[in-house]
Amino acid sequence: MDNVNIKKLAQALHLSTSTVSRAFRDNSDISATTKERILAMAKQLNYQPNHYASNLREQKSKTIAVIVPELANNYFSLAIQGIERVASAKGYHILIYATNDQFEKEVSFIKHLHNGRADGIIMSVSGEANDHNYLNELSKKRLPLVFFDRVYEDIITPRVITNDYESSFSATKHLIQQGCKRIAYLAVNKTLSIGKTRMQGYIDALKKFKIPFQEELIIDCTNNYKENIDLLKEAFTTLKPDGVFTSVERLAFATYYACYDINLSIPKDLKVIGFSSLEIAPLLNPALSTVTQPASDLGKTAAELLFKMLENPNDINPASEVVLNSKLFQRESTSKG
Amino acid sequence: MDNVNIKKLAQALHLSTSTVSRAFRDNSDISATTKERILAMAKQLNYQPNHYASNLREQKSKTIAVIVPELANNYFSLAIQGIERVASAKGYHILIYATNDQFEKEVSFIKHLHNGRADGIIMSVSGEANDHNYLNELSKKRLPLVFFDRVYEDIITPRVITNDYESSFSATKHLIQQGCKRIAYLAVNKTLSIGKTRMQGYIDALKKFKIPFQEELIIDCTNNYKENIDLLKEAFTTLKPDGVFTSVERLAFATYYACYDINLSIPKDLKVIGFSSLEIAPLLNPALSTVTQPASDLGKTAAELLFKMLENPNDINPASEVVLNSKLFQRESTSKG
DNA sequence: TTGTATGCGTTATCAA
DNA sequence: TTGATAACGCATACAA
């Protein structure tokens, strides 16, 4: 490598490395003229300060890590976009990790990140069902951490979530008002906190409107597209629901595919609404009614929270929780008649 | 910080730092028993080798950077997913950068990455219209770089692309065979190499089937959703095309919105096909005919190519080009009658 | 097999 | 205002 470092730069200018170094630090004492000389030469030689050396020295990385369950997901893409914009504006870099819903990966990522590679972590969790006390074991040494959307309730750290309970309640209420009597709830993992909250909103809405809650109408789906479609076809045929509320976007799609296959008409035979941040929900056949989460804002807010922690560690309540509101869009898939 | 480093670990074990260091390097001479002792203590103390120190020492980062035009985009999300899987399997980390189609950002990202932060770069470019000779100026010092999808034709570096010309030709041919006589081509940036190739396939297909090429039917769109819809409504009204071929996914969506607004029926009045990797294209109203690029594979292949460069720099032809095939899906949006 | 010493590129402290 | 020097945490050449 003919890489230019601070030493070569110093040699070329007949200066010491410390003087050169100072030229890149804003607050240091250095004459304006030498500074200019240095910067000019730096540009000419295409000098880039070695990040690893700086960070080893300064003990921080100007990098934040983002851990999400999956990358090929409209919702998380939007969230990452929100995070990236904030980080980019602050001159921070972003490391991306996908757990693919494997808890061990999450643990491994987090542990490895505690080697100085990142200054903070933004995460949507994967392993609600597991023992995630590993986060507490890091104790004092734990990096600043912000949860978004999917959180661990028993870990004390700032979080950004949406008003899932209210949204679920509203969505269920909407189905009831559109005339549904047998409303299925499509869960993806009942044990996930987010699953529980959303399900509770559904259950309470039924109660409020005096519709009996039936356990069999809670349909627990998998992570496999094809499996879900088969499972739903079976369920729709035997259980004959007249409404479906899906707790995540992809289950709404699975519902559509299932209905196409078994010739159920949406919304005539079955009304459908689901959590989804899909911008083209109006283009679906039929247009999908959605509970739309402000995904990009969620990411933005989480990033802002993390930067607050980084800049003013004591200024932020570790138990702070920011709640953003989702919005209900009524479209063709839940229309009457 | 009560961070444990190799020194503390050595102290705790009454060993030297070099011995401890060796325990983590596979090939070093070290007795099995001491190695075990060290690893056990490391686990107990939750020791993580400092990445910056190692990398400063070894002059590599085990990190690759991915630069894309945008993050909130189904296609790039899939590509990133493909990259992440390969990198993750190799124990590499991924830095993500979004240019939001701003060329200066691209230049800035690339230049900054040449400070040791990443070992290689995978990029889908943004600034075809600009002077991207900056990449050549880095000359010998340039990091291993792989282009995917959107490339600079005049920069010699490995690339992974799709058979855009053939796909465009087929898509246009398909529209012709479905009876279209006035086929509009929706471009996003005529000067982008990818735009040119795709447009050429369209032009040549017209020629082949003796349909006169009309400049006015090339509609240059913007990056703004709303603007595009307005622009398309105007264009469809005045130009009265009977077929539309969109060079990127989001223009197909814009086309749908425009048609809904001005009461054009797809496919009766206007047949639509577009480049798109959207998995739920069959769920649109009407189901969208697509040229589907193997987005995830593209990312995977690009990553594999980059790792080959990293592992065997001389083994790979810098001008190598891998072409993956897209697939044409005929759906309702281009059906006859 | 283990320990000592050195340097990776940078920045901070101190002295000039 | 500038220069010499030490240190950040780790890995290797060399010595023991």
mmCIF file with all atom_site columns, N, CA and C in Angstrom, chain A residues 190-248:
data_model
loop_
_atom_site.group_PDB
_atom_site.id
_atom_site.type_symbol
_atom_site.label_atom_id
_atom_site.label_alt_id
_atom_site.label_comp_id
_atom_site.label_asym_id
_atom_site.label_entity_id
_atom_site.label_seq_id
_atom_site.pdbx_PDB_ins_code
_atom_site.Cartn_x
_atom_site.Cartn_y
_atom_site.Cartn_z
_atom_site.occupancy
_atom_site.B_iso_or_equiv
_atom_site.pdbx_formal_charge
_atom_site.auth_seq_id
_atom_site.auth_comp_id
_atom_site.auth_asym_id
_atom_site.auth_atom_id
_atom_site.pdbx_PDB_model_num
ATOM 1   N N  . LYS A 1 190 ? -47.455 -15.341 19.451 1.00 0.00 ? 190 LYS A N  1
ATOM 2   C CA . LYS A 1 190 ? -48.268 -14.841 20.560 1.00 0.00 ? 190 LYS A CA 1
ATOM 3   C C  . LYS A 1 190 ? -47.438 -14.342 21.717 1.00 0.00 ? 190 LYS A C  1
ATOM 4   N N  . THR A 1 191 ? -46.234 -14.878 21.833 1.00 0.00 ? 191 THR A N  1
ATOM 5   C CA . THR A 1 191 ? -45.442 -14.535 23.010 1.00 0.00 ? 191 THR A CA 1
ATOM 6   C C  . THR A 1 191 ? -44.682 -13.229 22.865 1.00 0.00 ? 191 THR A C  1
ATOM 7   N N  . LEU A 1 192 ? -44.540 -12.741 21.641 1.00 0.00 ? 192 LEU A N  1
ATOM 8   C CA . LEU A 1 192 ? -43.860 -11.465 21.452 1.00 0.00 ? 192 LEU A CA 1
ATOM 9   C C  . LEU A 1 192 ? -44.676 -10.355 22.097 1.00 0.00 ? 192 LEU A C  1
ATOM 10  N N  . SER A 1 193 ? -43.983 -9.438  22.747 1.00 0.00 ? 193 SER A N  1
ATOM 11  C CA . SER A 1 193 ? -44.709 -8.380  23.436 1.00 0.00 ? 193 SER A CA 1
ATOM 12  C C  . SER A 1 193 ? -45.632 -7.655  22.474 1.00 0.00 ? 193 SER A C  1
ATOM 13  N N  . ILE A 1 194 ? -45.100 -7.442  21.273 1.00 0.00 ? 194 ILE A N  1
ATOM 14  C CA . ILE A 1 194 ? -45.889 -6.713  20.305 1.00 0.00 ? 194 ILE A CA 1
ATOM 15  C C  . ILE A 1 194 ? -47.126 -7.514  19.916 1.00 0.00 ? 194 ILE A C  1
ATOM 16  N N  . GLY A 1 195 ? -46.971 -8.815  19.870 1.00 0.00 ? 195 GLY A N  1
ATOM 17  C CA . GLY A 1 195 ? -48.102 -9.682  19.560 1.00 0.00 ? 195 GLY A CA 1
ATOM 18  C C  . GLY A 1 195 ? -49.142 -9.614  20.666 1.00 0.00 ? 195 GLY A C  1
ATOM 19  N N  . LYS A 1 196 ? -48.655 -9.611  21.889 1.00 0.00 ? 196 LYS A N  1
ATOM 20  C CA . LYS A 1 196 ? -49.581 -9.594  23.022 1.00 0.00 ? 196 LYS A CA 1
ATOM 21  C C  . LYS A 1 196 ? -50.374 -8.305  23.075 1.00 0.00 ? 196 LYS A C  1
ATOM 22  N N  . THR A 1 197 ? -49.680 -7.180  22.904 1.00 0.00 ? 197 THR A N  1
ATOM 23  C CA . THR A 1 197 ? -50.360 -5.891  22.962 1.00 0.00 ? 197 THR A CA 1
ATOM 24  C C  . THR A 1 197 ? -51.414 -5.784  21.878 1.00 0.00 ? 197 THR A C  1
ATOM 25  N N  . ARG A 1 198 ? -50.992 -6.162  20.687 1.00 0.00 ? 198 ARG A N  1
ATOM 26  C CA . ARG A 1 198 ? -51.939 -6.057  19.580 1.00 0.00 ? 198 ARG A CA 1
ATOM 27  C C  . ARG A 1 198 ? -53.132 -6.984  19.794 1.00 0.00 ? 198 ARG A C  1
ATOM 28  N N  . MET A 1 199 ? -52.865 -8.151  20.308 1.00 0.00 ? 199 MET A N  1
ATOM 29  C CA . MET A 1 199 ? -53.955 -9.094  20.512 1.00 0.00 ? 199 MET A CA 1
ATOM 30  C C  . MET A 1 199 ? -54.904 -8.581  21.588 1.00 0.00 ? 199 MET A C  1
ATOM 31  N N  . GLN A 1 200 ? -54.336 -7.934  22.609 1.00 0.00 ? 200 GLN A N  1
ATOM 32  C CA . GLN A 1 200 ? -55.186 -7.441  23.681 1.00 0.00 ? 200 GLN A CA 1
ATOM 33  C C  . GLN A 1 200 ? -56.158 -6.386  23.166 1.00 0.00 ? 200 GLN A C  1
ATOM 34  N N  . GLY A 1 201 ? -55.688 -5.542  22.271 1.00 0.00 ? 201 GLY A N  1
ATOM 35  C CA . GLY A 1 201 ? -56.560 -4.532  21.688 1.00 0.00 ? 201 GLY A CA 1
ATOM 36  C C  . GLY A 1 201 ? -57.734 -5.192  20.957 1.00 0.00 ? 201 GLY A C  1
ATOM 37  N N  . TYR A 1 202 ? -57.414 -6.242  20.271 1.00 0.00 ? 202 TYR A N  1
ATOM 38  C CA . TYR A 1 202 ? -58.438 -7.014  19.555 1.00 0.00 ? 202 TYR A CA 1
ATOM 39  C C  . TYR A 1 202 ? -59.452 -7.604  20.531 1.00 0.00 ? 202 TYR A C  1
ATOM 40  N N  . ILE A 1 203 ? -58.917 -8.255  21.577 1.00 0.00 ? 203 ILE A N  1
ATOM 41  C CA . ILE A 1 203 ? -59.784 -8.916  22.557 1.00 0.00 ? 203 ILE A CA 1
ATOM 42  C C  . ILE A 1 203 ? -60.693 -7.912  23.261 1.00 0.00 ? 203 ILE A C  1
ATOM 43  N N  . ASP A 1 204 ? -60.105 -6.790  23.649 1.00 0.00 ? 204 ASP A N  1
ATOM 44  C CA . ASP A 1 204 ? -60.895 -5.805  24.381 1.00 0.00 ? 204 ASP A CA 1
ATOM 45  C C  . ASP A 1 204 ? -61.964 -5.150  23.505 1.00 0.00 ? 204 ASP A C  1
ATOM 46  N N  . ALA A 1 205 ? -61.646 -4.994  22.224 1.00 0.00 ? 205 ALA A N  1
ATOM 47  C CA . ALA A 1 205 ? -62.647 -4.415  21.323 1.00 0.00 ? 205 ALA A CA 1
ATOM 48  C C  . ALA A 1 205 ? -63.828 -5.372  21.182 1.00 0.00 ? 205 ALA A C  1
ATOM 49  N N  . LEU A 1 206 ? -63.528 -6.646  21.073 1.00 0.00 ? 206 LEU A N  1
ATOM 50  C CA . LEU A 1 206 ? -64.622 -7.635  20.983 1.00 0.00 ? 206 LEU A CA 1
ATOM 51  C C  . LEU A 1 206 ? -65.513 -7.517  22.217 1.00 0.00 ? 206 LEU A C  1
ATOM 52  N N  . LYS A 1 207 ? -64.858 -7.495  23.373 1.00 0.00 ? 207 LYS A N  1
ATOM 53  C CA . LYS A 1 207 ? -65.586 -7.434  24.633 1.00 0.00 ? 207 LYS A CA 1
ATOM 54  C C  . LYS A 1 207 ? -66.471 -6.191  24.670 1.00 0.00 ? 207 LYS A C  1
ATOM 55  N N  . LYS A 1 208 ? -65.854 -5.064  24.338 1.00 0.00 ? 208 LYS A N  1
ATOM 56  C CA . LYS A 1 208 ? -66.575 -3.794  24.366 1.00 0.00 ? 208 LYS A CA 1
ATOM 57  C C  . LYS A 1 208 ? -67.850 -3.864  23.521 1.00 0.00 ? 208 LYS A C  1
ATOM 58  N N  . PHE A 1 209 ? -67.780 -4.552  22.420 1.00 0.00 ? 209 PHE A N  1
ATOM 59  C CA . PHE A 1 209 ? -68.941 -4.608  21.530 1.00 0.00 ? 209 PHE A CA 1
ATOM 60  C C  . PHE A 1 209 ? -69.715 -5.918  21.657 1.00 0.00 ? 209 PHE A C  1
ATOM 61  N N  . LYS A 1 210 ? -69.467 -6.567  22.773 1.00 0.00 ? 210 LYS A N  1
ATOM 62  C CA . LYS A 1 210 ? -70.251 -7.751  23.142 1.00 0.00 ? 210 LYS A CA 1
ATOM 63  C C  . LYS A 1 210 ? -70.204 -8.861  22.097 1.00 0.00 ? 210 LYS A C  1
ATOM 64  N N  . ILE A 1 211 ? -69.018 -9.037  21.538 1.00 0.00 ? 211 ILE A N  1
ATOM 65  C CA . ILE A 1 211 ? -68.841 -10.175 20.645 1.00 0.00 ? 211 ILE A CA 1
ATOM 66  C C  . ILE A 1 211 ? -68.000 -11.199 21.390 1.00 0.00 ? 211 ILE A C  1
ATOM 67  N N  . PRO A 1 212 ? -68.502 -12.413 21.492 1.00 0.00 ? 212 PRO A N  1
ATOM 68  C CA . PRO A 1 212 ? -67.770 -13.420 22.264 1.00 0.00 ? 212 PRO A CA 1
ATOM 69  C C  . PRO A 1 212 ? -66.394 -13.700 21.674 1.00 0.00 ? 212 PRO A C  1
ATOM 70  N N  . PHE A 1 213 ? -65.408 -13.745 22.543 1.00 0.00 ? 213 PHE A N  1
ATOM 71  C CA . PHE A 1 213 ? -64.050 -14.066 22.115 1.00 0.00 ? 213 PHE A CA 1
ATOM 72  C C  . PHE A 1 213 ? -63.920 -15.578 21.969 1.00 0.00 ? 213 PHE A C  1
ATOM 73  N N  . GLN A 1 214 ? -63.416 -16.000 20.819 1.00 0.00 ? 214 GLN A N  1
ATOM 74  C CA . GLN A 1 214 ? -63.234 -17.435 20.612 1.00 0.00 ? 214 GLN A CA 1
ATOM 75  C C  . GLN A 1 214 ? -61.771 -17.744 20.327 1.00 0.00 ? 214 GLN A C  1
ATOM 76  N N  . GLU A 1 215 ? -61.218 -18.523 21.170 1.00 0.00 ? 215 GLU A N  1
ATOM 77  C CA . GLU A 1 215 ? -59.803 -18.894 21.077 1.00 0.00 ? 215 GLU A CA 1
ATOM 78  C C  . GLU A 1 215 ? -59.443 -19.407 19.688 1.00 0.00 ? 215 GLU A C  1
ATOM 79  N N  . GLU A 1 216 ? -60.332 -20.185 19.097 1.00 0.00 ? 216 GLU A N  1
ATOM 80  C CA . GLU A 1 216 ? -60.026 -20.809 17.803 1.00 0.00 ? 216 GLU A CA 1
ATOM 81  C C  . GLU A 1 216 ? -59.826 -19.774 16.700 1.00 0.00 ? 216 GLU A C  1
ATOM 82  N N  . LEU A 1 217 ? -60.332 -18.575 16.921 1.00 0.00 ? 217 LEU A N  1
ATOM 83  C CA . LEU A 1 217 ? -60.184 -17.544 15.889 1.00 0.00 ? 217 LEU A CA 1
ATOM 84  C C  . LEU A 1 217 ? -58.833 -16.825 15.967 1.00 0.00 ? 217 LEU A C  1
ATOM 85  N N  . ILE A 1 218 ? -58.055 -17.160 16.961 1.00 0.00 ? 218 ILE A N  1
ATOM 86  C CA . ILE A 1 218 ? -56.663 -16.688 17.000 1.00 0.00 ? 218 ILE A CA 1
ATOM 87  C C  . ILE A 1 218 ? -55.850 -17.688 16.188 1.00 0.00 ? 218 ILE A C  1
ATOM 88  N N  . ILE A 1 219 ? -55.346 -17.259 15.070 1.00 0.00 ? 219 ILE A N  1
ATOM 89  C CA . ILE A 1 219 ? -54.608 -18.190 14.212 1.00 0.00 ? 219 ILE A CA 1
ATOM 90  C C  . ILE A 1 219 ? -53.117 -17.860 14.277 1.00 0.00 ? 219 ILE A C  1
ATOM 91  N N  . ASP A 1 220 ? -52.359 -18.802 14.785 1.00 0.00 ? 220 ASP A N  1
ATOM 92  C CA . ASP A 1 220 ? -50.914 -18.565 14.946 1.00 0.00 ? 220 ASP A CA 1
ATOM 93  C C  . ASP A 1 220 ? -50.187 -18.971 13.663 1.00 0.00 ? 220 ASP A C  1
ATOM 94  N N  . CYS A 1 221 ? -49.594 -18.023 13.016 1.00 0.00 ? 221 CYS A N  1
ATOM 95  C CA . CYS A 1 221 ? -48.938 -18.296 11.741 1.00 0.00 ? 221 CYS A CA 1
ATOM 96  C C  . CYS A 1 221 ? -47.432 -18.498 11.914 1.00 0.00 ? 221 CYS A C  1
ATOM 97  N N  . THR A 1 222 ? -46.803 -18.855 10.832 1.00 0.00 ? 222 THR A N  1
ATOM 98  C CA . THR A 1 222 ? -45.365 -19.146 10.888 1.00 0.00 ? 222 THR A CA 1
ATOM 99  C C  . THR A 1 222 ? -44.593 -18.062 10.139 1.00 0.00 ? 222 THR A C  1
ATOM 100 N N  . ASN A 1 223 ? -43.336 -18.309 9.934  1.00 0.00 ? 223 ASN A N  1
ATOM 101 C CA . ASN A 1 223 ? -42.521 -17.376 9.159  1.00 0.00 ? 223 ASN A CA 1
ATOM 102 C C  . ASN A 1 223 ? -42.432 -17.781 7.694  1.00 0.00 ? 223 ASN A C  1
ATOM 103 N N  . ASN A 1 224 ? -43.104 -18.852 7.360  1.00 0.00 ? 224 ASN A N  1
ATOM 104 C CA . ASN A 1 224 ? -43.017 -19.366 6.002  1.00 0.00 ? 224 ASN A CA 1
ATOM 105 C C  . ASN A 1 224 ? -44.248 -18.991 5.189  1.00 0.00 ? 224 ASN A C  1
ATOM 106 N N  . TYR A 1 225 ? -43.988 -18.324 4.071  1.00 0.00 ? 225 TYR A N  1
ATOM 107 C CA . TYR A 1 225 ? -45.057 -17.799 3.234  1.00 0.00 ? 225 TYR A CA 1
ATOM 108 C C  . TYR A 1 225 ? -46.046 -18.873 2.803  1.00 0.00 ? 225 TYR A C  1
ATOM 109 N N  . LYS A 1 226 ? -45.516 -19.920 2.238  1.00 0.00 ? 226 LYS A N  1
ATOM 110 C CA . LYS A 1 226 ? -46.339 -20.971 1.659  1.00 0.00 ? 226 LYS A CA 1
ATOM 111 C C  . LYS A 1 226 ? -47.139 -21.701 2.723  1.00 0.00 ? 226 LYS A C  1
ATOM 112 N N  . GLU A 1 227 ? -46.459 -22.003 3.810  1.00 0.00 ? 227 GLU A N  1
ATOM 113 C CA . GLU A 1 227 ? -47.129 -22.647 4.938  1.00 0.00 ? 227 GLU A CA 1
ATOM 114 C C  . GLU A 1 227 ? -48.318 -21.823 5.400  1.00 0.00 ? 227 GLU A C  1
ATOM 115 N N  . ASN A 1 228 ? -48.083 -20.518 5.504  1.00 0.00 ? 228 ASN A N  1
ATOM 116 C CA . ASN A 1 228 ? -49.147 -19.644 5.984  1.00 0.00 ? 228 ASN A CA 1
ATOM 117 C C  . ASN A 1 228 ? -50.362 -19.673 5.070  1.00 0.00 ? 228 ASN A C  1
ATOM 118 N N  . ILE A 1 229 ? -50.107 -19.644 3.780  1.00 0.00 ? 229 ILE A N  1
ATOM 119 C CA . ILE A 1 229 ? -51.229 -19.634 2.849  1.00 0.00 ? 229 ILE A CA 1
ATOM 120 C C  . ILE A 1 229 ? -52.051 -20.913 2.992  1.00 0.00 ? 229 ILE A C  1
ATOM 121 N N  . ASP A 1 230 ? -51.374 -22.036 3.074  1.00 0.00 ? 230 ASP A N  1
ATOM 122 C CA . ASP A 1 230 ? -52.077 -23.312 3.233  1.00 0.00 ? 230 ASP A CA 1
ATOM 123 C C  . ASP A 1 230 ? -52.874 -23.344 4.531  1.00 0.00 ? 230 ASP A C  1
ATOM 124 N N  . LEU A 1 231 ? -52.206 -22.892 5.554  1.00 0.00 ? 231 LEU A N  1
ATOM 125 C CA . LEU A 1 231 ? -52.801 -22.862 6.889  1.00 0.00 ? 231 LEU A CA 1
ATOM 126 C C  . LEU A 1 231 ? -54.047 -21.968 6.901  1.00 0.00 ? 231 LEU A C  1
ATOM 127 N N  . LEU A 1 232 ? -53.953 -20.846 6.191  1.00 0.00 ? 232 LEU A N  1
ATOM 128 C CA . LEU A 1 232 ? -55.083 -19.913 6.180  1.00 0.00 ? 232 LEU A CA 1
ATOM 129 C C  . LEU A 1 232 ? -56.250 -20.456 5.358  1.00 0.00 ? 232 LEU A C  1
ATOM 130 N N  . LYS A 1 233 ? -55.919 -21.100 4.259  1.00 0.00 ? 233 LYS A N  1
ATOM 131 C CA . LYS A 1 233 ? -56.994 -21.686 3.447  1.00 0.00 ? 233 LYS A CA 1
ATOM 132 C C  . LYS A 1 233 ? -57.802 -22.664 4.289  1.00 0.00 ? 233 LYS A C  1
ATOM 133 N N  . GLU A 1 234 ? -57.063 -23.504 4.979  1.00 0.00 ? 234 GLU A N  1
ATOM 134 C CA . GLU A 1 234 ? -57.691 -24.472 5.891  1.00 0.00 ? 234 GLU A CA 1
ATOM 135 C C  . GLU A 1 234 ? -58.542 -23.755 6.940  1.00 0.00 ? 234 GLU A C  1
ATOM 136 N N  . ALA A 1 235 ? -57.939 -22.769 7.565  1.00 0.00 ? 235 ALA A N  1
ATOM 137 C CA . ALA A 1 235 ? -58.622 -22.065 8.652  1.00 0.00 ? 235 ALA A CA 1
ATOM 138 C C  . ALA A 1 235 ? -59.875 -21.343 8.162  1.00 0.00 ? 235 ALA A C  1
ATOM 139 N N  . PHE A 1 236 ? -59.756 -20.662 7.026  1.00 0.00 ? 236 PHE A N  1
ATOM 140 C CA . PHE A 1 236 ? -60.906 -19.913 6.513  1.00 0.00 ? 236 PHE A CA 1
ATOM 141 C C  . PHE A 1 236 ? -62.046 -20.858 6.157  1.00 0.00 ? 236 PHE A C  1
ATOM 142 N N  . THR A 1 237 ? -61.690 -22.021 5.644  1.00 0.00 ? 237 THR A N  1
ATOM 143 C CA . THR A 1 237 ? -62.703 -22.981 5.240  1.00 0.00 ? 237 THR A CA 1
ATOM 144 C C  . THR A 1 237 ? -63.441 -23.559 6.436  1.00 0.00 ? 237 THR A C  1
ATOM 145 N N  . THR A 1 238 ? -62.684 -23.936 7.450  1.00 0.00 ? 238 THR A N  1
ATOM 146 C CA . THR A 1 238 ? -63.341 -24.586 8.589  1.00 0.00 ? 238 THR A CA 1
ATOM 147 C C  . THR A 1 238 ? -63.950 -23.594 9.562  1.00 0.00 ? 238 THR A C  1
ATOM 148 N N  . LEU A 1 239 ? -63.266 -22.480 9.787  1.00 0.00 ? 239 LEU A N  1
ATOM 149 C CA . LEU A 1 239 ? -63.737 -21.551 10.819 1.00 0.00 ? 239 LEU A CA 1
ATOM 150 C C  . LEU A 1 239 ? -64.729 -20.525 10.297 1.00 0.00 ? 239 LEU A C  1
ATOM 151 N N  . LYS A 1 240 ? -64.711 -20.342 8.986  1.00 0.00 ? 240 LYS A N  1
ATOM 152 C CA . LYS A 1 240 ? -65.617 -19.376 8.356  1.00 0.00 ? 240 LYS A CA 1
ATOM 153 C C  . LYS A 1 240 ? -65.682 -18.023 9.063  1.00 0.00 ? 240 LYS A C  1
ATOM 154 N N  . PRO A 1 241 ? -64.545 -17.344 9.195  1.00 0.00 ? 241 PRO A N  1
ATOM 155 C CA . PRO A 1 241 ? -64.598 -15.992 9.748  1.00 0.00 ? 241 PRO A CA 1
ATOM 156 C C  . PRO A 1 241 ? -65.184 -15.051 8.698  1.00 0.00 ? 241 PRO A C  1
ATOM 157 N N  . ASP A 1 242 ? -65.713 -13.914 9.146  1.00 0.00 ? 242 ASP A N  1
ATOM 158 C CA . ASP A 1 242 ? -66.186 -12.922 8.174  1.00 0.00 ? 242 ASP A CA 1
ATOM 159 C C  . ASP A 1 242 ? -65.316 -11.668 8.215  1.00 0.00 ? 242 ASP A C  1
ATOM 160 N N  . GLY A 1 243 ? -64.311 -11.721 9.078  1.00 0.00 ? 243 GLY A N  1
ATOM 161 C CA . GLY A 1 243 ? -63.355 -10.615 9.143  1.00 0.00 ? 243 GLY A CA 1
ATOM 162 C C  . GLY A 1 243 ? -62.004 -11.142 9.575  1.00 0.00 ? 243 GLY A C  1
ATOM 163 N N  . VAL A 1 244 ? -60.959 -10.460 9.118  1.00 0.00 ? 244 VAL A N  1
ATOM 164 C CA . VAL A 1 244 ? -59.610 -10.870 9.504  1.00 0.00 ? 244 VAL A CA 1
ATOM 165 C C  . VAL A 1 244 ? -58.798 -9.631  9.862  1.00 0.00 ? 244 VAL A C  1
ATOM 166 N N  . PHE A 1 245 ? -58.127 -9.729  10.983 1.00 0.00 ? 245 PHE A N  1
ATOM 167 C CA . PHE A 1 245 ? -57.232 -8.652  11.407 1.00 0.00 ? 245 PHE A CA 1
ATOM 168 C C  . PHE A 1 245 ? -55.830 -9.252  11.502 1.00 0.00 ? 245 PHE A C  1
ATOM 169 N N  . THR A 1 246 ? -54.922 -8.771  10.666 1.00 0.00 ? 246 THR A N  1
ATOM 170 C CA . THR A 1 246 ? -53.588 -9.366  10.652 1.00 0.00 ? 246 THR A CA 1
ATOM 171 C C  . THR A 1 246 ? -52.608 -8.493  11.419 1.00 0.00 ? 246 THR A C  1
ATOM 172 N N  . SER A 1 247 ? -51.849 -9.133  12.272 1.00 0.00 ? 247 SER A N  1
ATOM 173 C CA . SER A 1 247 ? -50.952 -8.398  13.162 1.00 0.00 ? 247 SER A CA 1
ATOM 174 C C  . SER A 1 247 ? -49.681 -7.938  12.469 1.00 0.00 ? 247 SER A C  1
ATOM 175 N N  . VAL A 1 248 ? -49.380 -8.504  11.318 1.00 0.00 ? 248 VAL A N  1
ATOM 176 C CA . VAL A 1 248 ? -48.254 -8.000  10.530 1.00 0.00 ? 248 VAL A CA 1
ATOM 177 C C  . VAL A 1 248 ? -48.611 -8.021  9.043  1.00 0.00 ? 248 VAL A C  1
#
